[in-house]
Coordinates of C-alpha atoms and ligand atoms in Angstrom, one line a residue:
X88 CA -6.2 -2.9 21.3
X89 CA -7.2 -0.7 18.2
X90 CA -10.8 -1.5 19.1
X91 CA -11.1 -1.1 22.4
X92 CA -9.1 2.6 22.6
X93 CA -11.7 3.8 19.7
X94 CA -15.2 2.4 21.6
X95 CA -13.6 4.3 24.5
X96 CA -12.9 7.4 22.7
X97 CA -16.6 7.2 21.2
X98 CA -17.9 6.4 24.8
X99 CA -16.1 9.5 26.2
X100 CA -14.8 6.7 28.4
X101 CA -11.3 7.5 28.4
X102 CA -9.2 4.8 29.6
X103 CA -12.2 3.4 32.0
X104 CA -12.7 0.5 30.4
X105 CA -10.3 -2.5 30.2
X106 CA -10.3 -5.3 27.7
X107 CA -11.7 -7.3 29.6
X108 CA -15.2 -5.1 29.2
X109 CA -14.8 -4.9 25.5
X110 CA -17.4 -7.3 25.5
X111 CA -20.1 -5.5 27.3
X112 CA -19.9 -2.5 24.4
X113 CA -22.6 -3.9 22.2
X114 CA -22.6 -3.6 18.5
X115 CA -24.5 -0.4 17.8
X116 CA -21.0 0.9 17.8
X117 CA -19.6 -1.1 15.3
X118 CA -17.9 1.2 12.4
X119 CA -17.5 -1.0 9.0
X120 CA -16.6 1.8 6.5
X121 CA -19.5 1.1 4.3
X122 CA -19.6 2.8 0.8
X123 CA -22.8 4.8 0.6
X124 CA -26.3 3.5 0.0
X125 CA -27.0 5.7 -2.9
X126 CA -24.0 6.3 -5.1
X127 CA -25.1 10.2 -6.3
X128 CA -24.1 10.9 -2.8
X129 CA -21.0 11.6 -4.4
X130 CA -19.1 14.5 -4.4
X131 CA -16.0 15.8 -6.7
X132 CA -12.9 14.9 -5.4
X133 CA -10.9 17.8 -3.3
X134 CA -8.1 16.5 -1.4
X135 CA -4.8 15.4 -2.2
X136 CA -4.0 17.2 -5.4
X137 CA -4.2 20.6 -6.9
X138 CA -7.6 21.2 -8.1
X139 CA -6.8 24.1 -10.2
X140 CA -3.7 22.0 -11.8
X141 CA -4.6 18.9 -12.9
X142 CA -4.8 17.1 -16.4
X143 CA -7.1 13.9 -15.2
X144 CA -10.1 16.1 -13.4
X145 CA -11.5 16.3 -10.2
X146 CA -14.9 15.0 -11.4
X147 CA -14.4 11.5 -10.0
X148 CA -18.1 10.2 -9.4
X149 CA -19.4 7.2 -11.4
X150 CA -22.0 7.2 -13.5
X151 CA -25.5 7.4 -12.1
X152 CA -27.7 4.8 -14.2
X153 CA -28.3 2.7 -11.4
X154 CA -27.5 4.5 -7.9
X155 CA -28.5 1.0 -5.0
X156 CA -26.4 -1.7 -5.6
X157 CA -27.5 -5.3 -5.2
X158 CA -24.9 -7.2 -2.6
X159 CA -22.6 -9.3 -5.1
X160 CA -22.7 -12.9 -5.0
X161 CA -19.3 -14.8 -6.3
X162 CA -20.6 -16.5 -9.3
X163 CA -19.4 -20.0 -10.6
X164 CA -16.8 -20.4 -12.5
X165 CA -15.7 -23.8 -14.2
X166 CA -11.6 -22.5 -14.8
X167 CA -9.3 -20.5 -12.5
X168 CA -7.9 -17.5 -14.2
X169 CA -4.0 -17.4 -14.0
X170 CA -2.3 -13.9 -13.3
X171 CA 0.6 -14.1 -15.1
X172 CA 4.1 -12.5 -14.2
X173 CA 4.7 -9.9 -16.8
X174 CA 8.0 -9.9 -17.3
X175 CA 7.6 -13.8 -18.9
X176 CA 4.5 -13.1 -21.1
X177 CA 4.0 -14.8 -24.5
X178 CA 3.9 -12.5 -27.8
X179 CA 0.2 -13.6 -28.0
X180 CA -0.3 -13.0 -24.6
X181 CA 0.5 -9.3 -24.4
X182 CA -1.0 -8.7 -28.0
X183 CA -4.7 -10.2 -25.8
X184 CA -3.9 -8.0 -23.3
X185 CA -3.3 -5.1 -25.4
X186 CA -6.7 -6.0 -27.4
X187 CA -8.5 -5.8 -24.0
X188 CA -7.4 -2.4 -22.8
X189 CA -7.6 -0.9 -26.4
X190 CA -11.4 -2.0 -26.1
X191 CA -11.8 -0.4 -23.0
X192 CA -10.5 2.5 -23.9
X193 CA -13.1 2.4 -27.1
X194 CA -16.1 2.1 -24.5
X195 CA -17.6 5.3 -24.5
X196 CA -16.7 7.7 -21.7
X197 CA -19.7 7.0 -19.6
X198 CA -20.7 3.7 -19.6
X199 CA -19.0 2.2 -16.4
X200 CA -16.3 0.1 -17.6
X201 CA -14.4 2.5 -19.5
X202 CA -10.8 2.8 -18.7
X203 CA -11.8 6.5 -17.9
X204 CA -14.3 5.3 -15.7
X205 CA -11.8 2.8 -14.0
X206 CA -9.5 5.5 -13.4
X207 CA -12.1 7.3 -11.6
X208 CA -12.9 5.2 -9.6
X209 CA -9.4 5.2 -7.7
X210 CA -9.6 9.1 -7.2
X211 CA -13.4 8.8 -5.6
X212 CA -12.0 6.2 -2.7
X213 CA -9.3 7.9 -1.8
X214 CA -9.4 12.0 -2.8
X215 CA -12.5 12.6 -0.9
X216 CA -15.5 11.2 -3.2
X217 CA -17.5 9.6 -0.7
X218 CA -18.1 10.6 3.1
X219 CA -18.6 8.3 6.1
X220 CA -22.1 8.8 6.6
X221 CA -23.3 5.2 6.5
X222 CA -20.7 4.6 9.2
X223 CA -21.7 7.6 11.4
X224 CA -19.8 10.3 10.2
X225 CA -20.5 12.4 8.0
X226 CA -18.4 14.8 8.4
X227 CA -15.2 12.1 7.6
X228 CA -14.7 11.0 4.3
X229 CA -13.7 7.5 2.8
X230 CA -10.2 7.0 2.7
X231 CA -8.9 3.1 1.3
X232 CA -5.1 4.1 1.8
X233 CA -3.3 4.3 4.6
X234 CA -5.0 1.6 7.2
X235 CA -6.2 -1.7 6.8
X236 CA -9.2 -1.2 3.2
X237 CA -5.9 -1.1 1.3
X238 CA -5.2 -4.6 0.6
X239 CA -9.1 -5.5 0.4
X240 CA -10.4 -2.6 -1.7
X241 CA -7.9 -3.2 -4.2
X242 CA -8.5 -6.8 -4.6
X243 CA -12.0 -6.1 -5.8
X244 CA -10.6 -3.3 -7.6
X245 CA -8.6 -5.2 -9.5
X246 CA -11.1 -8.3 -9.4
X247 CA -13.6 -6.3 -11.4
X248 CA -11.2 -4.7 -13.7
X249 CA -9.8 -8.0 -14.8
X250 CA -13.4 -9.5 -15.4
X251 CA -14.2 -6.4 -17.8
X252 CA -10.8 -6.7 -19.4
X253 CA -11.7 -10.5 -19.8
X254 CA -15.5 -10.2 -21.4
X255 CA -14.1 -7.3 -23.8
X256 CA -12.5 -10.1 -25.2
X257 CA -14.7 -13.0 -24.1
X258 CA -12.1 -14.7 -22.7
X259 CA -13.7 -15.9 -18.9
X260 CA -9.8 -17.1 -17.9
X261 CA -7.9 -13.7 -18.7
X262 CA -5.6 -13.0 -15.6
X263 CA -4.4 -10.0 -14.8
X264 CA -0.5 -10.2 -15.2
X265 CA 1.7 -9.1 -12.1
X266 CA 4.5 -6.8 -12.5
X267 CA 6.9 -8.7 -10.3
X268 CA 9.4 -5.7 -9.0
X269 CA 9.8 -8.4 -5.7
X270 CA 12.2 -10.3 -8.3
X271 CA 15.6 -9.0 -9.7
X272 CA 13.6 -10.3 -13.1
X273 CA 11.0 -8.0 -13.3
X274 CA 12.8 -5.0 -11.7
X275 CA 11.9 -2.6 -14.6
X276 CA 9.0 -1.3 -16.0
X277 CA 7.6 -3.6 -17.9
X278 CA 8.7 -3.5 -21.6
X279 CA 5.6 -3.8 -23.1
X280 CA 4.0 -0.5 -21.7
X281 CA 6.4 1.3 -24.0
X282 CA 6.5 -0.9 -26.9
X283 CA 6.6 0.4 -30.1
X284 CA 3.0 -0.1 -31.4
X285 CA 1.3 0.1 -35.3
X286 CA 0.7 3.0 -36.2
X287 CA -3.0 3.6 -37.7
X288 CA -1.5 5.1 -40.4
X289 CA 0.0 1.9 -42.5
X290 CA 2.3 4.3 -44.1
X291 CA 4.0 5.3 -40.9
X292 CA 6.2 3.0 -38.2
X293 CA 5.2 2.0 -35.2
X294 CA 5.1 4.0 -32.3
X295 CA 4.8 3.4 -28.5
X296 CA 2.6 6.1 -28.3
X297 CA -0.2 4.3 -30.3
X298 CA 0.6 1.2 -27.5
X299 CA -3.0 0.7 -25.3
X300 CA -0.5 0.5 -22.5
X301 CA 1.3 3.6 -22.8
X302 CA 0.5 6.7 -20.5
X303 CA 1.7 9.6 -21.4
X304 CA 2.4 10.8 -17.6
X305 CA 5.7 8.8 -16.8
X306 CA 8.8 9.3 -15.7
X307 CA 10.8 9.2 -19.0
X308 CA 14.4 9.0 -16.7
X309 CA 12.8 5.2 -15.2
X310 CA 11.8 3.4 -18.5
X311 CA 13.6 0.4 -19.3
X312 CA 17.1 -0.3 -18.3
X313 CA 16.4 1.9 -15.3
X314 CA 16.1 -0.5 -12.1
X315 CA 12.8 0.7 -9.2
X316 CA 14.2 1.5 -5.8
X317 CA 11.4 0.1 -3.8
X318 CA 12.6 2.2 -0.5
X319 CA 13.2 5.6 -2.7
X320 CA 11.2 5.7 -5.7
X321 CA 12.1 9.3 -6.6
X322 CA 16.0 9.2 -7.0
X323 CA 17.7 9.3 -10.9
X324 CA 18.7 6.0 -10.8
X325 CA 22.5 6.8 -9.6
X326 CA 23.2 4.1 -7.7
X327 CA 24.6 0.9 -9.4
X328 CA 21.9 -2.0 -9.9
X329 CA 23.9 -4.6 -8.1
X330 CA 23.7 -2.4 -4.8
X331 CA 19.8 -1.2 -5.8
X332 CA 18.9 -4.8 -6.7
X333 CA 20.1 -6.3 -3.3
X334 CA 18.2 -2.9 -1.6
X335 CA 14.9 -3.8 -3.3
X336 CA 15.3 -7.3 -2.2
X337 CA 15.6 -6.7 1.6
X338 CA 13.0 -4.0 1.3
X339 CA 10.6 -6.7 0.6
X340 CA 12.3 -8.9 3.0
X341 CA 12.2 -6.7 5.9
X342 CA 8.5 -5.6 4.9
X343 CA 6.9 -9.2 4.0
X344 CA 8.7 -10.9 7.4
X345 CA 10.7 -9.1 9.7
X346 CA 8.1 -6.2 10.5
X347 CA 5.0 -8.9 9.8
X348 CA 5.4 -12.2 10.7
X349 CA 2.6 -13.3 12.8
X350 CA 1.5 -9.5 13.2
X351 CA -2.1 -8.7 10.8
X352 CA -1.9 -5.1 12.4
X353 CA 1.6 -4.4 11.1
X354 CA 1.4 -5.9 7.5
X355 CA -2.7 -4.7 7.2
X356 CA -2.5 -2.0 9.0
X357 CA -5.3 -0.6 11.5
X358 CA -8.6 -0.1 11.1
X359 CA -9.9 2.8 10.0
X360 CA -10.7 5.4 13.2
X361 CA -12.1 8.5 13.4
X362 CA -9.1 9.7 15.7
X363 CA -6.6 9.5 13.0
X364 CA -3.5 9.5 15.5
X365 CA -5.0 5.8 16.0
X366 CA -4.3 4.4 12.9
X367 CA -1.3 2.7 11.7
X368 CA -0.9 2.6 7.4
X369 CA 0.5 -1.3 6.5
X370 CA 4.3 -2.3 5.7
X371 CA 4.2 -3.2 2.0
X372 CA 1.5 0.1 1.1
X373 CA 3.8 2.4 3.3
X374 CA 6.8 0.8 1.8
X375 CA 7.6 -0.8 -1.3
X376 CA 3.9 -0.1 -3.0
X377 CA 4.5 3.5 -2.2
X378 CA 8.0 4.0 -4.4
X379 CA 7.0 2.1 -7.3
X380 CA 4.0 5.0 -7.3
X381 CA 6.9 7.7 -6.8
X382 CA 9.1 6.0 -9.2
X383 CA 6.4 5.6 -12.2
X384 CA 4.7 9.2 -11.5
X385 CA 6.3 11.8 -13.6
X386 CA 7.8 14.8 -11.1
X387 CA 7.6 17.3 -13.7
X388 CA 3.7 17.0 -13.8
X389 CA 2.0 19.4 -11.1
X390 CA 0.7 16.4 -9.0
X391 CA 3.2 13.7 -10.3
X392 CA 0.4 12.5 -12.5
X393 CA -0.2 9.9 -13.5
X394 CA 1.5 7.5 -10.7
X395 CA 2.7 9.9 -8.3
X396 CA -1.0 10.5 -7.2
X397 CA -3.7 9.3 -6.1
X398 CA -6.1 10.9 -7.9
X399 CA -4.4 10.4 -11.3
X400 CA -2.9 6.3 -10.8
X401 CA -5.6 4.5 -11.8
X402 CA -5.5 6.0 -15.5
X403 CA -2.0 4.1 -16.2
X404 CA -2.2 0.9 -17.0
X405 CA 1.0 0.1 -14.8
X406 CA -1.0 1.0 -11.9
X407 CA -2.9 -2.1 -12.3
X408 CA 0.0 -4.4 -12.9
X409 CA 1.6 -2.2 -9.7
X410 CA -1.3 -3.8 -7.5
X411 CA -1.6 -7.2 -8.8
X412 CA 1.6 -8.0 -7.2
X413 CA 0.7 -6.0 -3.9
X414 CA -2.2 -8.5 -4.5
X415 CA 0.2 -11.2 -4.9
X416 CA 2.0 -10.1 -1.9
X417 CA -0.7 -10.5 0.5
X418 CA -1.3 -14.0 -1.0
X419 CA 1.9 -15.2 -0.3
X420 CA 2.1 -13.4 3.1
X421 CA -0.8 -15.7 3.7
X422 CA 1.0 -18.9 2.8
X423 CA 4.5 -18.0 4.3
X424 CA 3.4 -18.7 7.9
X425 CA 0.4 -20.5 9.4
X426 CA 0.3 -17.9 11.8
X427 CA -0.3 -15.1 8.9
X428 CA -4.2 -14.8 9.8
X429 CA -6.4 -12.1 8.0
X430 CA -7.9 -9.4 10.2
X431 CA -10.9 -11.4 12.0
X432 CA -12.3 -8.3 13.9
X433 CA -16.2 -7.1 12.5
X434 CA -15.5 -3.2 11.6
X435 CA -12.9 -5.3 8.7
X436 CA -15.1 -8.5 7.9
X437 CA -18.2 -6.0 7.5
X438 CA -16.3 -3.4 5.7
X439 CA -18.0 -2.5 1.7
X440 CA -17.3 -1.0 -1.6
X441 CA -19.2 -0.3 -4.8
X442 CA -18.4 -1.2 -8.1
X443 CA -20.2 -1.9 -11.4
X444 CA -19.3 -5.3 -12.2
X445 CA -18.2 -6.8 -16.0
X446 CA -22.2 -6.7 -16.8
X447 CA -22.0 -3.3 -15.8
X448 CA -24.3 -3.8 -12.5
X449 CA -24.1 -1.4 -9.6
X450 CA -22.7 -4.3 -6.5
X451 CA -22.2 -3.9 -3.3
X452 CA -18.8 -6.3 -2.0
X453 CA -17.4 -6.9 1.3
X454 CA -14.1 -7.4 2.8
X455 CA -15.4 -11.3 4.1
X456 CA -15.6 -12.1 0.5
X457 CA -12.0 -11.3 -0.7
X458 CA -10.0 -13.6 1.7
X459 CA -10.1 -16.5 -0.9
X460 CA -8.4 -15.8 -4.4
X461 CA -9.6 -19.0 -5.3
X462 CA -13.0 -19.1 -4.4
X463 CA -12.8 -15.6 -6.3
X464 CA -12.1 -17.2 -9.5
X465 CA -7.8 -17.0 -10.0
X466 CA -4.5 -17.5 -8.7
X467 CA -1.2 -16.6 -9.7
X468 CA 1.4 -18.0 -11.5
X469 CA 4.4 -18.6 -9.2
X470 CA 7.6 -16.7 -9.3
X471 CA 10.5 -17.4 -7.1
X472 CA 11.3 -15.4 -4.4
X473 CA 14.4 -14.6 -4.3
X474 CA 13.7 -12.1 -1.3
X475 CA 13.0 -15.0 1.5
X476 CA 17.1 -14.8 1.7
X477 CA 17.3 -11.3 1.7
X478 CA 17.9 -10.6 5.4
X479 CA 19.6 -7.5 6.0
X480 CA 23.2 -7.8 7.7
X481 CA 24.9 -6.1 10.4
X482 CA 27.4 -3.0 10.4
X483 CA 28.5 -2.8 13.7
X484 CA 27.5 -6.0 16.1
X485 CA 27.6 -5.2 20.2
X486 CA 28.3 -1.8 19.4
X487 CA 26.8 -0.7 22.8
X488 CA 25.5 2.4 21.2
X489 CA 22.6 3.0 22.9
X490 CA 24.1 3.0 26.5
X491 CA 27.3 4.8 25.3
X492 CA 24.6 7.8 24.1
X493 CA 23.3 8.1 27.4
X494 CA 23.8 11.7 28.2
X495 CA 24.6 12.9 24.6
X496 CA 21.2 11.8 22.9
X497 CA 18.1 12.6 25.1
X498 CA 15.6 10.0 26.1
X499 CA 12.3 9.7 24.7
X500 CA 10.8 10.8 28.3
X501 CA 12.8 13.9 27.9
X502 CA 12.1 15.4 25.0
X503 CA 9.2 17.7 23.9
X504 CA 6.5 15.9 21.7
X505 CA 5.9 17.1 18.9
X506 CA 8.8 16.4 17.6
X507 CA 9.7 18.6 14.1
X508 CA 11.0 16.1 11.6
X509 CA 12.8 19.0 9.3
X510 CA 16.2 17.7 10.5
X511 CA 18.0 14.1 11.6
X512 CA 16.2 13.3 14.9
X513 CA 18.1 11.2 17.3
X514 CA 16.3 9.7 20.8
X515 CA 16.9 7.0 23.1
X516 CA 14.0 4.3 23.6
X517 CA 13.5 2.2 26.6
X518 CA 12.8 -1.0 25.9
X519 CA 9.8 -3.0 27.8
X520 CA 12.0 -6.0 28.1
X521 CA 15.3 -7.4 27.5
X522 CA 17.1 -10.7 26.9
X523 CA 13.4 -12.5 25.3
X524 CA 14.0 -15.5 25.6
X525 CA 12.7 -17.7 22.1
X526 CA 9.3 -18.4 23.8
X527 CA 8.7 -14.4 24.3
X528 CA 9.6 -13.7 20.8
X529 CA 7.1 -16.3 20.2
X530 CA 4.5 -14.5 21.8
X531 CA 4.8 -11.2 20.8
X532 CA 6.6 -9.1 19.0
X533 CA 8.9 -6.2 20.0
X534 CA 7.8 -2.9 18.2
X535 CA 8.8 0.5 17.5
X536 CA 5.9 2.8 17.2
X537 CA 6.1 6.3 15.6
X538 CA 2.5 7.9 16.2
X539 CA 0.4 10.5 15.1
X540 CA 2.6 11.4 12.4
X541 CA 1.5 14.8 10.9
X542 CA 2.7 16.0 7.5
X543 CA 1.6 17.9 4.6
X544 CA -0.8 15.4 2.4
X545 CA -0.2 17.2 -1.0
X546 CA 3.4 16.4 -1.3
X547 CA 5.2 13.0 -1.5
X548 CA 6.8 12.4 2.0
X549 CA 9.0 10.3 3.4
X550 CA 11.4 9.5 6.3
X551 CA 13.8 7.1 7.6
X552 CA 14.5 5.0 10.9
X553 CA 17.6 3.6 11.7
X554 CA 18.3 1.7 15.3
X555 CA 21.5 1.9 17.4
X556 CA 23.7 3.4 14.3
X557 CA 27.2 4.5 14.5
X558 CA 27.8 7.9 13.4
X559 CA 31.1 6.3 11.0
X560 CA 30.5 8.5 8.2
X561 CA 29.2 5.4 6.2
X562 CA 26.0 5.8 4.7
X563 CA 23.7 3.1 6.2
X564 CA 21.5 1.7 3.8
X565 CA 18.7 -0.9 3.5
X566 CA 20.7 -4.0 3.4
X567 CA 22.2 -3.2 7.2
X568 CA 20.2 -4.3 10.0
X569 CA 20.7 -0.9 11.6
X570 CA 18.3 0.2 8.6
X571 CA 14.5 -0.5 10.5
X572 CA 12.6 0.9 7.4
X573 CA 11.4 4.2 5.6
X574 CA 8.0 5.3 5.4
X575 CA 6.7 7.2 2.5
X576 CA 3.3 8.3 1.1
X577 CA 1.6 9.3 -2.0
X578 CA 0.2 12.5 -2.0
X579 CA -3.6 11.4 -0.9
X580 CA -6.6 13.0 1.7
X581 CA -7.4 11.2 4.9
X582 CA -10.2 10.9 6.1
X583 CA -11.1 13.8 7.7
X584 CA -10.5 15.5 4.3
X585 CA -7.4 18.3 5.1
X586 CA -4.5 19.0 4.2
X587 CA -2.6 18.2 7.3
X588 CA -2.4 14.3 7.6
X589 CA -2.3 12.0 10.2
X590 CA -0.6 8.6 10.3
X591 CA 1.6 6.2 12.0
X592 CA 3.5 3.6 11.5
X593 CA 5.8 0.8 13.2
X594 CA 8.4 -1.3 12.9
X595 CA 10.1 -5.0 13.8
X596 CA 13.0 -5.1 16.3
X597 CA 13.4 -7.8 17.1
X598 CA 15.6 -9.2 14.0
X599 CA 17.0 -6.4 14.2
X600 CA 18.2 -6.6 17.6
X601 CA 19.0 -10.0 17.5
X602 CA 21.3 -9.6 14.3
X603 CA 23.0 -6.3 15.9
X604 CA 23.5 -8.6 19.5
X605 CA 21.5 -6.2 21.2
X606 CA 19.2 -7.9 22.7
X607 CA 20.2 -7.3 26.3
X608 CA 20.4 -3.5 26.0
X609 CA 18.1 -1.2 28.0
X610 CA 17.9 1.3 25.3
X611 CA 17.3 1.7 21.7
X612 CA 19.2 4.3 20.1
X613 CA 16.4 5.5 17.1
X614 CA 17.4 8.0 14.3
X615 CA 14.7 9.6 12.3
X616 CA 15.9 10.9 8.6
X617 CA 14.1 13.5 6.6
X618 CA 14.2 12.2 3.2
X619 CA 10.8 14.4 1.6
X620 CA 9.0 17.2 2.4
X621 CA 9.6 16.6 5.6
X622 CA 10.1 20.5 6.6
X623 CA 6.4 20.6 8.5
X624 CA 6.0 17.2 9.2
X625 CA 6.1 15.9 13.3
X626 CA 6.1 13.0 15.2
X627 CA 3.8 13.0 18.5
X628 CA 5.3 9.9 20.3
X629 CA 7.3 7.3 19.7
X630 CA 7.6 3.8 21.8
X631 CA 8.4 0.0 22.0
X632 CA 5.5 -1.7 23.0
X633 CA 5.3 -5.8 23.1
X634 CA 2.7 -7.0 20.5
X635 CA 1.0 -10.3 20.7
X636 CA 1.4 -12.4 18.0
X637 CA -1.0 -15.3 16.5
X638 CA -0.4 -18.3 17.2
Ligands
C2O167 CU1 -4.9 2.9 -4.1 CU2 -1.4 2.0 -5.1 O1 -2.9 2.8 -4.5

């Protein structure tokens, strides 16, 4: 549906044409983000951050030597490389690793595979360093975060980084390890970003701060004990880590499954669109990928360097390890159900990125390529997953909520869009069906849409949804049912480069519903909560709509 609403818009059609036309809009309106054909066509990054404020620069174009890049072709390789899990690494293995990054960081500032230069290249993709005019719009810039480039532009990130770790050290089967926060195991930062490190001066101990991992720009109250709240990355760590530890785990539950099972558009998210109110960000960035960037980021910096931005992630290591496992994640994603397909559509397939490559040549790489980690050169090593069991359990079963609100809580066709979201927002949604039987719930699935979500892109926000909850004066928290999700975002710029963002998002009721015997009610009581910088943010509908799954 994505497609066909956005050719319509571009058309000036409106609503004229139905699906079954889609077909008859020819190609010439195809819009693959495409990275530009000349790479000096970049610009200093400008949204997202303060410009004035900032310790990492807003100068975030890469180096010039070559400025076409050649289209990449996966080379040969004769050994998978293994991405390891990083809470189990060897002694020898993290001393490699260290060697690697302390060689980047040697390279000189400008020669492309520098860890400065890596950094960089985060803050050009998503604060504004390259505009859309190979895709038509120049007036738009490039924007990875928040629709469906995230999980590809990162594996090529990350696919290039590793290889440039890897010939640093000329070793051609050096994985990048995973920092697996899906797994009670590897719920803290990982040890060896902090660890105590020789100091160059023999005379002196060892120090973390001489550690190639470290980053000075963390959150000093989350290092090791601390557990990661994957739904709330910026709390101190109150809560005990029994309670946090089963959170976390049905967090990536209710992100991996119950919201994406069978359903590319919720655990991708959309395409890019030049009507931002189109586009719907993906489960696991929206979710758990965005409060390990909260939780790492230090809040005392002026833009929560280095995690807690954009702009700024890509100079921690962590960040890396971060997006291996939201690598890792879209892997499994892809072997949990047979129906778990990768986007098909053209705009995705077609979609491109520069990066200079380990042999530092300017390439050209598109999404088609990245499907296969395996045909890419590595895998990872397996971890159990202690979240498949992490289903989320009911507070109050029949509770008849929705219909008992009738008359207290408006109805969705009631109120005035849009909606503020500086206090608790309660509505009642009609549902498109009731009683599905199993074969409907085969065939689609039933969703709640929030849309055109507008909030203020320089500060972290983040809100959360709750269905048919009973006011009891008990907190409801991510392991009930009645807990549909949160949604959260680093500060970034989208891609029409302002301040005020645009975004959506939806979630999976039908668990939900099921688990809260529901399923024959005509309404859905929803309850938005405020959790950050909420005060200007609004909401400019919200719906269930039936979406098809694969099958
Ligand atoms: Cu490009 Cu974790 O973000």
């Amino acid at each position: 549906m994505q497609n066909v609403d956005r050719r319509n818009m571009l058309l000036g059609l409106g609503g004229l044409y139905g699906a079954a036309n889609l077909t008859n809009i020819g190609s010439a309106l195809a819009y693959p983000i495409t990275a530009p054909e000349n790479i000096s066509n970049c610009v200093a990054a400008d949204v997202g951050f303060n410009t004035e404020d900032n310790v990492r620069g807003s100068a975030c174009c890469p180096p010039t030597t070559q400025t076409t890049a050649v289209p990449y072709v996966l080379p040969e390789f004769s050994e998978l490389r293994v991405r390891p899990a990083a809470d189990r690494l060897t002694p020898e293995y993290i001393a490699k690793y260290q060697l690697a990054i302390k060689r980047m960081k040697e390279l000189p500032d400008e020669d492309p595979r520098s860890w400065k230069q890596q950094g960089k290249i985060h803050c050009a993709y998503c604060n504004g360093g390259y505009s859309q005019y190979m895709s038509g719009h120049p007036e738009l810039k490039i924007q990875v975060h928040n629709n469906s480039l995230f999980f590809p532009f990162h594996r090529w990130y990350l696919y290039f980084y590793e290889r440039i770790l890897g010939s640093l050290i000329e070793d051609p089967t050096f994985g990048l390890p995973y920092w697996n926060w899906d797994n009670p195991k590897g719920m803290l930062l990982p040890e060896m970003l902090e660890a105590p490190y020789p100091n160059p001066d023999p005379t002196r101990p060892p120090n973390p701060k001489f550690n190639p991992l470290f980053d000075p720009y963390r959150n000093v109250a989350h290092l090791p004990p601390a557990i990661v709240d994957l739904d709330r990355g910026n709390t101190g760590g109150d809560k005990d880590c029994v309670a946090q530890i089963s959170e976390n785990l049905t967090a990536v539950y209710d992100q991996m499954i119950a919201d994406s099972t069978a359903n590319p558009d919720a655990f991708f998210g959309t395409n890019p669109d030049p009507d931002p109110t189109k586009i719907i960000a993906g489960k696991i960035e929206s979710g758990v990928h965005t409060a390990v960037h909260i939780w790492v980021g230090n809040p005392r910096m002026p833009n929560n360097e280095d995690m807690g931005n954009f702009y700024s992630a890509g100079y921690d290591p962590a960040f890396y390890l971060l997006h291996s496992n939201v690598d890792r994640m879209w892997q499994i994603w892809n072997e949990l159900d047979i129906r778990n397909v990768n986007p098909s559509n053209d705009d995705w397939l077609n979609a491109s990125f520069v990066f200079y490559d380990e042999n530092q040549n300017l390439v050209r790489v598109y999404n088609r390529d990245c499907v296969d980690i395996e045909r890419m050169g590595y895998t990872f090593e397996p971890s159990r997953l202690t979240w498949l069991q992490a289903r989320s359990i009911p507070r109050n079963k029949a509770s008849n909520i929705a219909a008992k609100s009738v008359g207290v809580v408006k109805k969705v066709e009631e109120i005035k869009f849009p909606v503020k979201l500086d206090k608790t927002v309660k509505v009642l949604v009609k549902r498109p069906a009731t009683k599905r039987s199993e074969d409907d719930k085969k065939k689609a699935s039933e969703m709640l849409f929030l849309e055109g979500i507008k909030y203020n892109g320089e500060q972290l926000f983040q809100f959360d949804v709750l269905v048919n909850d009973v006011d009891d004066g008990i907190e409801t928290t991510r392991v009930s049912s009645e807990f549909a999700g949160t949604f959260a975002q680093v500060p970034h710029g989208l891609g029409g480069g302002h301040m005020l963002m645009s975004s959506g998002t939806a979630f999976g009721l039908t668990q939900i519903l099921e688990d809260l015997e529901a399923e024959g009610d005509e309404y859905v009581l929803v309850t938005l909560v405020p959790r950050e910088g909420a005060e200007d943010a609004t909401i400019s509908n919200i719906k269930i709509k039936l979406v098809p799954l694969a099958n």
